[in-house]
Amino acid sequence: NIEECEKNKKKAKKINVDIPNNLAKICNEIGIKFLFLSSDHLFDGKKNFYKETDNVVPLNYYAKTKVEAEKEILKYKNSLIVRTNFFGFGPLYRKSYSDWIIESLTKGDNINVFNDVYFNPVNIIDLLDYLMKILKKNVFGVINVSSDKKLSKYQFAVKLAKKFKLNYKLIIPTSFSKLRKKNKLVIRPKNMTLSNKKLKQLLRIKHIDIDNMINSLYLSKLSDHILSIKKIK
């Protein structure tokens, strides 16, 4: 949680930096691979589709902890850092961004969604598939896992609502800049899009389509596997 990281920096550092670094060190000592899920939050948002080689410019403490963790973890040659942003059905104790959208609209609630913050997320099922394939390739260092198109949080929410046959008119396009001033929110990048060229070349993939992934999410909503995940407390 970005706001909580800013309020409790000591705890944020312990969770986001110290623990992953200790795990990476242990994995290195016993000779097994270490995979660290990083973030798309590491840049200042002044350009589109950040590459793995672009200089990081963290704007808040959450991003700073991720940058610091990456720096420490990359000291170990058996480590893989994946920068990503994912959606999908989550457990009761930690509902995802897509869960929040779907459940709010199902209840008939209005929701405010940023129309000036951009990303290119992936379905968590696809993410896990890509991670397994990357690990089998014995690739280490940093790699982005993202979909092809840049879209705003609002555009994503509307796509999700339409696929799940929910009332997308309940989604209110909201400017982060205005909301930040009103609610004193922590500064964050407005453009978090990641380039997936390296991933597609590595796995020989032509397209990573957001509409296909939202459709997969919709089709999986009643599967035994997903229902069991959603019940976890």
PDB file of C-alpha atoms in Angstrom:
ATOM      1  CA  ASN A   1       0.000   0.000   0.000  1.00  0.00           C
ATOM      2  CA  ILE A   2       1.620   3.211  -1.228  1.00  0.00           C
ATOM      3  CA  GLU A   3       0.102   5.430   1.453  1.00  0.00           C
ATOM      4  CA  GLU A   4       1.047   3.005   4.253  1.00  0.00           C
ATOM      5  CA  CYS A   5       4.645   2.745   3.004  1.00  0.00           C
ATOM      6  CA  GLU A   6       4.955   6.520   3.261  1.00  0.00           C
ATOM      7  CA  LYS A   7       3.516   6.521   6.803  1.00  0.00           C
ATOM      8  CA  ASN A   8       5.558   3.588   8.133  1.00  0.00           C
ATOM      9  CA  LYS A   9       8.916   3.625   6.354  1.00  0.00           C
ATOM     10  CA  LYS A  10      10.629   1.294   8.817  1.00  0.00           C
ATOM     11  CA  LYS A  11       8.059  -1.448   8.265  1.00  0.00           C
ATOM     12  CA  ALA A  12       8.053  -0.841   4.493  1.00  0.00           C
ATOM     13  CA  LYS A  13      11.828  -1.255   4.324  1.00  0.00           C
ATOM     14  CA  LYS A  14      11.715  -4.466   6.344  1.00  0.00           C
ATOM     15  CA  ILE A  15       9.010  -6.040   4.161  1.00  0.00           C
ATOM     16  CA  ASN A  16      10.048  -4.719   0.746  1.00  0.00           C
ATOM     17  CA  VAL A  17      13.847  -4.692   1.097  1.00  0.00           C
ATOM     18  CA  ASP A  18      15.246  -6.655   4.028  1.00  0.00           C
ATOM     19  CA  ILE A  19      13.179  -9.833   3.727  1.00  0.00           C
ATOM     20  CA  PRO A  20      13.589 -10.258  -0.068  1.00  0.00           C
ATOM     21  CA  ASN A  21      17.318  -9.533   0.227  1.00  0.00           C
ATOM     22  CA  ASN A  22      17.721 -12.178   2.938  1.00  0.00           C
ATOM     23  CA  LEU A  23      15.802 -14.698   0.826  1.00  0.00           C
ATOM     24  CA  ALA A  24      17.937 -13.927  -2.230  1.00  0.00           C
ATOM     25  CA  LYS A  25      21.073 -14.414  -0.148  1.00  0.00           C
ATOM     26  CA  ILE A  26      19.869 -17.770   1.195  1.00  0.00           C
ATOM     27  CA  CYS A  27      18.883 -18.965  -2.290  1.00  0.00           C
ATOM     28  CA  ASN A  28      22.320 -17.998  -3.580  1.00  0.00           C
ATOM     29  CA  GLU A  29      24.041 -19.904  -0.765  1.00  0.00           C
ATOM     30  CA  ILE A  30      22.104 -23.126  -1.382  1.00  0.00           C
ATOM     31  CA  GLY A  31      22.174 -22.855  -5.178  1.00  0.00           C
ATOM     32  CA  ILE A  32      18.543 -22.335  -6.174  1.00  0.00           C
ATOM     33  CA  LYS A  33      16.856 -19.678  -8.304  1.00  0.00           C
ATOM     34  CA  PHE A  34      15.291 -16.643  -6.670  1.00  0.00           C
ATOM     35  CA  LEU A  35      12.434 -14.792  -8.382  1.00  0.00           C
ATOM     36  CA  PHE A  36      11.448 -11.341  -7.123  1.00  0.00           C
ATOM     37  CA  LEU A  37       8.210  -9.695  -8.230  1.00  0.00           C
ATOM     38  CA  SER A  38       8.954  -6.001  -8.472  1.00  0.00           C
ATOM     39  CA  SER A  39       6.726  -3.191  -9.716  1.00  0.00           C
ATOM     40  CA  ASP A  40       5.830  -0.895 -12.615  1.00  0.00           C
ATOM     41  CA  HIS A  41       6.040   1.994 -10.159  1.00  0.00           C
ATOM     42  CA  LEU A  42       9.768   2.698 -10.457  1.00  0.00           C
ATOM     43  CA  PHE A  43       9.788   5.641 -12.868  1.00  0.00           C
ATOM     44  CA  ASP A  44       8.704   9.273 -13.041  1.00  0.00           C
ATOM     45  CA  GLY A  45       6.068   8.646 -15.723  1.00  0.00           C
ATOM     46  CA  LYS A  46       7.487  11.073 -18.273  1.00  0.00           C
ATOM     47  CA  LYS A  47       7.677   8.521 -21.104  1.00  0.00           C
ATOM     48  CA  ASN A  48       5.857   5.482 -22.481  1.00  0.00           C
ATOM     49  CA  PHE A  49       6.828   1.819 -22.251  1.00  0.00           C
ATOM     50  CA  TYR A  50       9.858   1.789 -19.975  1.00  0.00           C
ATOM     51  CA  LYS A  51      12.549  -0.725 -20.885  1.00  0.00           C
ATOM     52  CA  GLU A  52      14.471  -2.895 -18.441  1.00  0.00           C
ATOM     53  CA  THR A  53      17.561  -0.742 -19.095  1.00  0.00           C
ATOM     54  CA  ASP A  54      15.913   2.640 -18.423  1.00  0.00           C
ATOM     55  CA  ASN A  55      17.102   4.579 -15.391  1.00  0.00           C
ATOM     56  CA  VAL A  56      14.731   4.305 -12.435  1.00  0.00           C
ATOM     57  CA  VAL A  57      13.310   7.501 -10.911  1.00  0.00           C
ATOM     58  CA  PRO A  58      11.246   6.571  -7.814  1.00  0.00           C
ATOM     59  CA  LEU A  59       8.731   9.242  -6.778  1.00  0.00           C
ATOM     60  CA  ASN A  60       7.639   7.840  -3.408  1.00  0.00           C
ATOM     61  CA  TYR A  61       8.918   5.620  -0.620  1.00  0.00           C
ATOM     62  CA  TYR A  62       7.161   2.486  -1.909  1.00  0.00           C
ATOM     63  CA  ALA A  63       9.012   2.846  -5.216  1.00  0.00           C
ATOM     64  CA  LYS A  64      12.275   3.604  -3.403  1.00  0.00           C
ATOM     65  CA  THR A  65      12.023   0.343  -1.462  1.00  0.00           C
ATOM     66  CA  LYS A  66      11.462  -1.612  -4.682  1.00  0.00           C
ATOM     67  CA  VAL A  67      14.468   0.084  -6.305  1.00  0.00           C
ATOM     68  CA  GLU A  68      16.639  -0.652  -3.273  1.00  0.00           C
ATOM     69  CA  ALA A  69      15.481  -4.270  -3.192  1.00  0.00           C
ATOM     70  CA  GLU A  70      16.273  -4.726  -6.890  1.00  0.00           C
ATOM     71  CA  LYS A  71      19.747  -3.268  -6.389  1.00  0.00           C
ATOM     72  CA  GLU A  72      20.524  -5.686  -3.562  1.00  0.00           C
ATOM     73  CA  ILE A  73      18.977  -8.739  -5.232  1.00  0.00           C
ATOM     74  CA  LEU A  74      20.872  -8.194  -8.495  1.00  0.00           C
ATOM     75  CA  LYS A  75      24.114  -8.811  -6.585  1.00  0.00           C
ATOM     76  CA  TYR A  76      23.206 -12.504  -6.709  1.00  0.00           C
ATOM     77  CA  LYS A  77      23.622 -14.111 -10.137  1.00  0.00           C
ATOM     78  CA  ASN A  78      20.839 -16.657  -9.600  1.00  0.00           C
ATOM     79  CA  SER A  79      18.162 -13.960  -9.200  1.00  0.00           C
ATOM     80  CA  LEU A  80      15.429 -12.920 -11.614  1.00  0.00           C
ATOM     81  CA  ILE A  81      13.514  -9.664 -11.148  1.00  0.00           C
ATOM     82  CA  VAL A  82      10.141  -9.369 -12.868  1.00  0.00           C
ATOM     83  CA  ARG A  83       8.588  -5.925 -13.182  1.00  0.00           C
ATOM     84  CA  THR A  84       4.854  -6.190 -13.688  1.00  0.00           C
ATOM     85  CA  ASN A  85       1.340  -5.113 -12.756  1.00  0.00           C
ATOM     86  CA  PHE A  86      -1.273  -7.860 -12.589  1.00  0.00           C
ATOM     87  CA  PHE A  87      -5.001  -8.304 -12.091  1.00  0.00           C
ATOM     88  CA  GLY A  88      -7.158 -11.328 -11.305  1.00  0.00           C
ATOM     89  CA  PHE A  89      -9.261 -12.942  -8.624  1.00  0.00           C
ATOM     90  CA  GLY A  90      -7.674 -12.693  -5.195  1.00  0.00           C
ATOM     91  CA  PRO A  91      -8.356 -14.195  -1.745  1.00  0.00           C
ATOM     92  CA  LEU A  92     -10.663 -12.638   0.852  1.00  0.00           C
ATOM     93  CA  TYR A  93      -7.764 -11.211   2.860  1.00  0.00           C
ATOM     94  CA  ARG A  94      -6.293  -9.370  -0.131  1.00  0.00           C
ATOM     95  CA  LYS A  95      -8.679  -8.462  -2.910  1.00  0.00           C
ATOM     96  CA  SER A  96      -7.191  -7.274  -6.175  1.00  0.00           C
ATOM     97  CA  TYR A  97      -7.834  -4.088  -8.130  1.00  0.00           C
ATOM     98  CA  SER A  98     -10.084  -5.991 -10.535  1.00  0.00           C
ATOM     99  CA  ASP A  99     -11.924  -7.578  -7.571  1.00  0.00           C
ATOM    100  CA  TRP A 100     -12.668  -4.093  -6.240  1.00  0.00           C
ATOM    101  CA  ILE A 101     -14.058  -2.937  -9.595  1.00  0.00           C
ATOM    102  CA  ILE A 102     -16.198  -6.037 -10.184  1.00  0.00           C
ATOM    103  CA  GLU A 103     -17.565  -6.265  -6.630  1.00  0.00           C
ATOM    104  CA  SER A 104     -18.343  -2.538  -6.391  1.00  0.00           C
ATOM    105  CA  LEU A 105     -20.239  -2.514  -9.686  1.00  0.00           C
ATOM    106  CA  THR A 106     -22.037  -5.753  -8.802  1.00  0.00           C
ATOM    107  CA  LYS A 107     -23.356  -4.030  -5.656  1.00  0.00           C
ATOM    108  CA  GLY A 108     -24.406  -1.007  -7.726  1.00  0.00           C
ATOM    109  CA  ASP A 109     -21.848   1.337  -6.166  1.00  0.00           C
ATOM    110  CA  ASN A 110     -20.349   4.306  -7.965  1.00  0.00           C
ATOM    111  CA  ILE A 111     -16.540   4.174  -8.136  1.00  0.00           C
ATOM    112  CA  ASN A 112     -13.979   6.863  -8.887  1.00  0.00           C
ATOM    113  CA  VAL A 113     -11.279   5.628 -11.267  1.00  0.00           C
ATOM    114  CA  PHE A 114      -8.273   7.583 -12.548  1.00  0.00           C
ATOM    115  CA  ASN A 115      -8.511   8.648 -16.177  1.00  0.00           C
ATOM    116  CA  ASP A 116      -5.012  10.165 -16.201  1.00  0.00           C
ATOM    117  CA  VAL A 117      -2.978   7.245 -14.791  1.00  0.00           C
ATOM    118  CA  TYR A 118      -1.802   4.724 -17.392  1.00  0.00           C
ATOM    119  CA  PHE A 119      -0.549   1.126 -17.208  1.00  0.00           C
ATOM    120  CA  ASN A 120      -0.478  -2.143 -19.184  1.00  0.00           C
ATOM    121  CA  PRO A 121      -1.263  -4.989 -16.744  1.00  0.00           C
ATOM    122  CA  VAL A 122      -1.515  -8.755 -17.259  1.00  0.00           C
ATOM    123  CA  ASN A 123      -3.893 -11.405 -15.971  1.00  0.00           C
ATOM    124  CA  ILE A 124      -2.233 -13.236 -13.061  1.00  0.00           C
ATOM    125  CA  ILE A 125      -2.854 -16.613 -14.752  1.00  0.00           C
ATOM    126  CA  ASP A 126      -0.883 -15.466 -17.801  1.00  0.00           C
ATOM    127  CA  LEU A 127       1.771 -13.962 -15.525  1.00  0.00           C
ATOM    128  CA  LEU A 128       2.331 -17.303 -13.787  1.00  0.00           C
ATOM    129  CA  ASP A 129       2.568 -19.048 -17.158  1.00  0.00           C
ATOM    130  CA  TYR A 130       5.169 -16.550 -18.380  1.00  0.00           C
ATOM    131  CA  LEU A 131       7.162 -16.856 -15.141  1.00  0.00           C
ATOM    132  CA  MET A 132       7.441 -20.631 -15.480  1.00  0.00           C
ATOM    133  CA  LYS A 133       8.557 -20.332 -19.101  1.00  0.00           C
ATOM    134  CA  ILE A 134      11.139 -17.653 -18.243  1.00  0.00           C
ATOM    135  CA  LEU A 135      12.559 -19.762 -15.413  1.00  0.00           C
ATOM    136  CA  LYS A 136      12.953 -22.726 -17.752  1.00  0.00           C
ATOM    137  CA  LYS A 137      15.007 -20.503 -20.063  1.00  0.00           C
ATOM    138  CA  ASN A 138      17.475 -19.859 -17.210  1.00  0.00           C
ATOM    139  CA  VAL A 139      17.237 -16.108 -17.744  1.00  0.00           C
ATOM    140  CA  PHE A 140      18.384 -13.857 -14.911  1.00  0.00           C
ATOM    141  CA  GLY A 141      18.506 -10.113 -14.298  1.00  0.00           C
ATOM    142  CA  VAL A 142      15.465  -7.898 -15.020  1.00  0.00           C
ATOM    143  CA  ILE A 143      12.529  -8.571 -17.346  1.00  0.00           C
ATOM    144  CA  ASN A 144       9.171  -6.821 -17.816  1.00  0.00           C
ATOM    145  CA  VAL A 145       5.929  -8.793 -18.053  1.00  0.00           C
ATOM    146  CA  SER A 146       3.157  -6.580 -19.429  1.00  0.00           C
ATOM    147  CA  SER A 147       0.438  -6.398 -22.072  1.00  0.00           C
ATOM    148  CA  ASP A 148       0.792  -4.560 -25.380  1.00  0.00           C
ATOM    149  CA  LYS A 149      -1.479  -1.534 -25.058  1.00  0.00           C
ATOM    150  CA  LYS A 150      -1.282   1.565 -22.902  1.00  0.00           C
ATOM    151  CA  LEU A 151      -4.616   2.252 -21.227  1.00  0.00           C
ATOM    152  CA  SER A 152      -5.860   4.375 -18.350  1.00  0.00           C
ATOM    153  CA  LYS A 153      -7.196   2.860 -15.149  1.00  0.00           C
ATOM    154  CA  TYR A 154     -10.605   4.164 -16.264  1.00  0.00           C
ATOM    155  CA  GLN A 155     -10.379   2.473 -19.680  1.00  0.00           C
ATOM    156  CA  PHE A 156      -9.399  -0.786 -17.975  1.00  0.00           C
ATOM    157  CA  ALA A 157     -12.348  -0.558 -15.575  1.00  0.00           C
ATOM    158  CA  VAL A 158     -14.796   0.059 -18.437  1.00  0.00           C
ATOM    159  CA  LYS A 159     -13.420  -2.938 -20.389  1.00  0.00           C
ATOM    160  CA  LEU A 160     -13.807  -5.094 -17.305  1.00  0.00           C
ATOM    161  CA  ALA A 161     -17.360  -3.872 -16.640  1.00  0.00           C
ATOM    162  CA  LYS A 162     -18.502  -4.497 -20.205  1.00  0.00           C
ATOM    163  CA  LYS A 163     -17.066  -8.027 -20.276  1.00  0.00           C
ATOM    164  CA  PHE A 164     -18.710  -8.898 -16.934  1.00  0.00           C
ATOM    165  CA  LYS A 165     -22.000  -7.293 -18.119  1.00  0.00           C
ATOM    166  CA  LEU A 166     -21.947  -4.692 -15.357  1.00  0.00           C
ATOM    167  CA  ASN A 167     -23.064  -1.055 -15.485  1.00  0.00           C
ATOM    168  CA  TYR A 168     -19.977   0.831 -16.646  1.00  0.00           C
ATOM    169  CA  LYS A 169     -21.829   4.132 -16.204  1.00  0.00           C
ATOM    170  CA  LEU A 170     -21.242   3.731 -12.458  1.00  0.00           C
ATOM    171  CA  ILE A 171     -17.533   4.284 -13.155  1.00  0.00           C
ATOM    172  CA  ILE A 172     -16.699   7.955 -12.674  1.00  0.00           C
ATOM    173  CA  PRO A 173     -13.588   9.187 -14.539  1.00  0.00           C
ATOM    174  CA  THR A 174     -11.457  11.021 -11.989  1.00  0.00           C
ATOM    175  CA  SER A 175      -8.257  13.037 -12.273  1.00  0.00           C
ATOM    176  CA  PHE A 176      -5.503  11.870  -9.949  1.00  0.00           C
ATOM    177  CA  SER A 177      -4.058  15.387  -9.864  1.00  0.00           C
ATOM    178  CA  LYS A 178      -7.308  16.819  -8.490  1.00  0.00           C
ATOM    179  CA  LEU A 179      -7.902  13.938  -6.077  1.00  0.00           C
ATOM    180  CA  ARG A 180      -4.327  14.116  -4.807  1.00  0.00           C
ATOM    181  CA  LYS A 181      -4.755  17.756  -3.774  1.00  0.00           C
ATOM    182  CA  LYS A 182      -8.125  17.056  -2.174  1.00  0.00           C
ATOM    183  CA  ASN A 183      -7.109  13.930  -0.223  1.00  0.00           C
ATOM    184  CA  LYS A 184      -3.382  14.701   0.156  1.00  0.00           C
ATOM    185  CA  LEU A 185      -2.377  11.490  -1.596  1.00  0.00           C
ATOM    186  CA  VAL A 186       1.243  10.426  -2.004  1.00  0.00           C
ATOM    187  CA  ILE A 187       2.754  11.415  -5.352  1.00  0.00           C
ATOM    188  CA  ARG A 188       2.979   8.618  -7.919  1.00  0.00           C
ATOM    189  CA  PRO A 189       3.767   8.284 -11.638  1.00  0.00           C
ATOM    190  CA  LYS A 190       0.933   8.871 -14.084  1.00  0.00           C
ATOM    191  CA  ASN A 191       2.474   6.619 -16.720  1.00  0.00           C
ATOM    192  CA  MET A 192       3.645   3.179 -15.589  1.00  0.00           C
ATOM    193  CA  THR A 193       3.638   1.366 -18.934  1.00  0.00           C
ATOM    194  CA  LEU A 194       6.386  -1.221 -19.391  1.00  0.00           C
ATOM    195  CA  SER A 195       7.923  -2.394 -22.668  1.00  0.00           C
ATOM    196  CA  ASN A 196       7.408  -6.132 -23.242  1.00  0.00           C
ATOM    197  CA  LYS A 197       9.715  -6.463 -26.270  1.00  0.00           C
ATOM    198  CA  LYS A 198      12.331  -8.444 -24.342  1.00  0.00           C
ATOM    199  CA  LEU A 199       9.703 -10.888 -23.061  1.00  0.00           C
ATOM    200  CA  LYS A 200       8.135 -11.412 -26.495  1.00  0.00           C
ATOM    201  CA  GLN A 201      11.507 -12.012 -28.112  1.00  0.00           C
ATOM    202  CA  LEU A 202      12.528 -14.449 -25.382  1.00  0.00           C
ATOM    203  CA  LEU A 203       9.321 -16.501 -25.511  1.00  0.00           C
ATOM    204  CA  ARG A 204       8.639 -15.870 -29.226  1.00  0.00           C
ATOM    205  CA  ILE A 205       5.246 -14.299 -28.574  1.00  0.00           C
ATOM    206  CA  LYS A 206       3.635 -11.986 -31.126  1.00  0.00           C
ATOM    207  CA  HIS A 207       0.892 -10.392 -29.025  1.00  0.00           C
ATOM    208  CA  ILE A 208      -0.054 -10.034 -25.365  1.00  0.00           C
ATOM    209  CA  ASP A 209      -3.597  -8.723 -25.693  1.00  0.00           C
ATOM    210  CA  ILE A 210      -5.426  -7.157 -22.739  1.00  0.00           C
ATOM    211  CA  ASP A 211      -8.885  -7.979 -24.172  1.00  0.00           C
ATOM    212  CA  ASN A 212      -8.001 -11.666 -24.447  1.00  0.00           C
ATOM    213  CA  MET A 213      -6.799 -11.678 -20.833  1.00  0.00           C
ATOM    214  CA  ILE A 214      -9.959  -9.959 -19.557  1.00  0.00           C
ATOM    215  CA  ASN A 215     -11.968 -12.540 -21.492  1.00  0.00           C
ATOM    216  CA  SER A 216      -9.948 -15.345 -19.845  1.00  0.00           C
ATOM    217  CA  LEU A 217     -10.691 -13.794 -16.455  1.00  0.00           C
ATOM    218  CA  TYR A 218     -14.406 -13.767 -17.256  1.00  0.00           C
ATOM    219  CA  LEU A 219     -14.412 -17.376 -18.444  1.00  0.00           C
ATOM    220  CA  SER A 220     -12.558 -18.541 -15.322  1.00  0.00           C
ATOM    221  CA  LYS A 221     -14.824 -16.825 -12.790  1.00  0.00           C
ATOM    222  CA  LEU A 222     -16.773 -19.977 -11.907  1.00  0.00           C
ATOM    223  CA  SER A 223     -13.950 -22.512 -12.125  1.00  0.00           C
ATOM    224  CA  ASP A 224     -13.286 -24.666  -9.050  1.00  0.00           C
ATOM    225  CA  HIS A 225      -9.725 -23.346  -8.890  1.00  0.00           C
ATOM    226  CA  ILE A 226     -10.783 -19.675  -8.821  1.00  0.00           C
ATOM    227  CA  LEU A 227     -13.650 -20.288  -6.371  1.00  0.00           C
ATOM    228  CA  SER A 228     -11.235 -21.976  -3.951  1.00  0.00           C
ATOM    229  CA  ILE A 229      -8.833 -19.017  -4.140  1.00  0.00           C
ATOM    230  CA  LYS A 230     -11.613 -16.506  -3.499  1.00  0.00           C
ATOM    231  CA  LYS A 231     -12.572 -18.321  -0.268  1.00  0.00           C
ATOM    232  CA  ILE A 232      -9.120 -18.125   1.308  1.00  0.00           C
ATOM    233  CA  LYS A 233      -9.213 -16.034   4.483  1.00  0.00           C
TER     234      LYS A 233
END
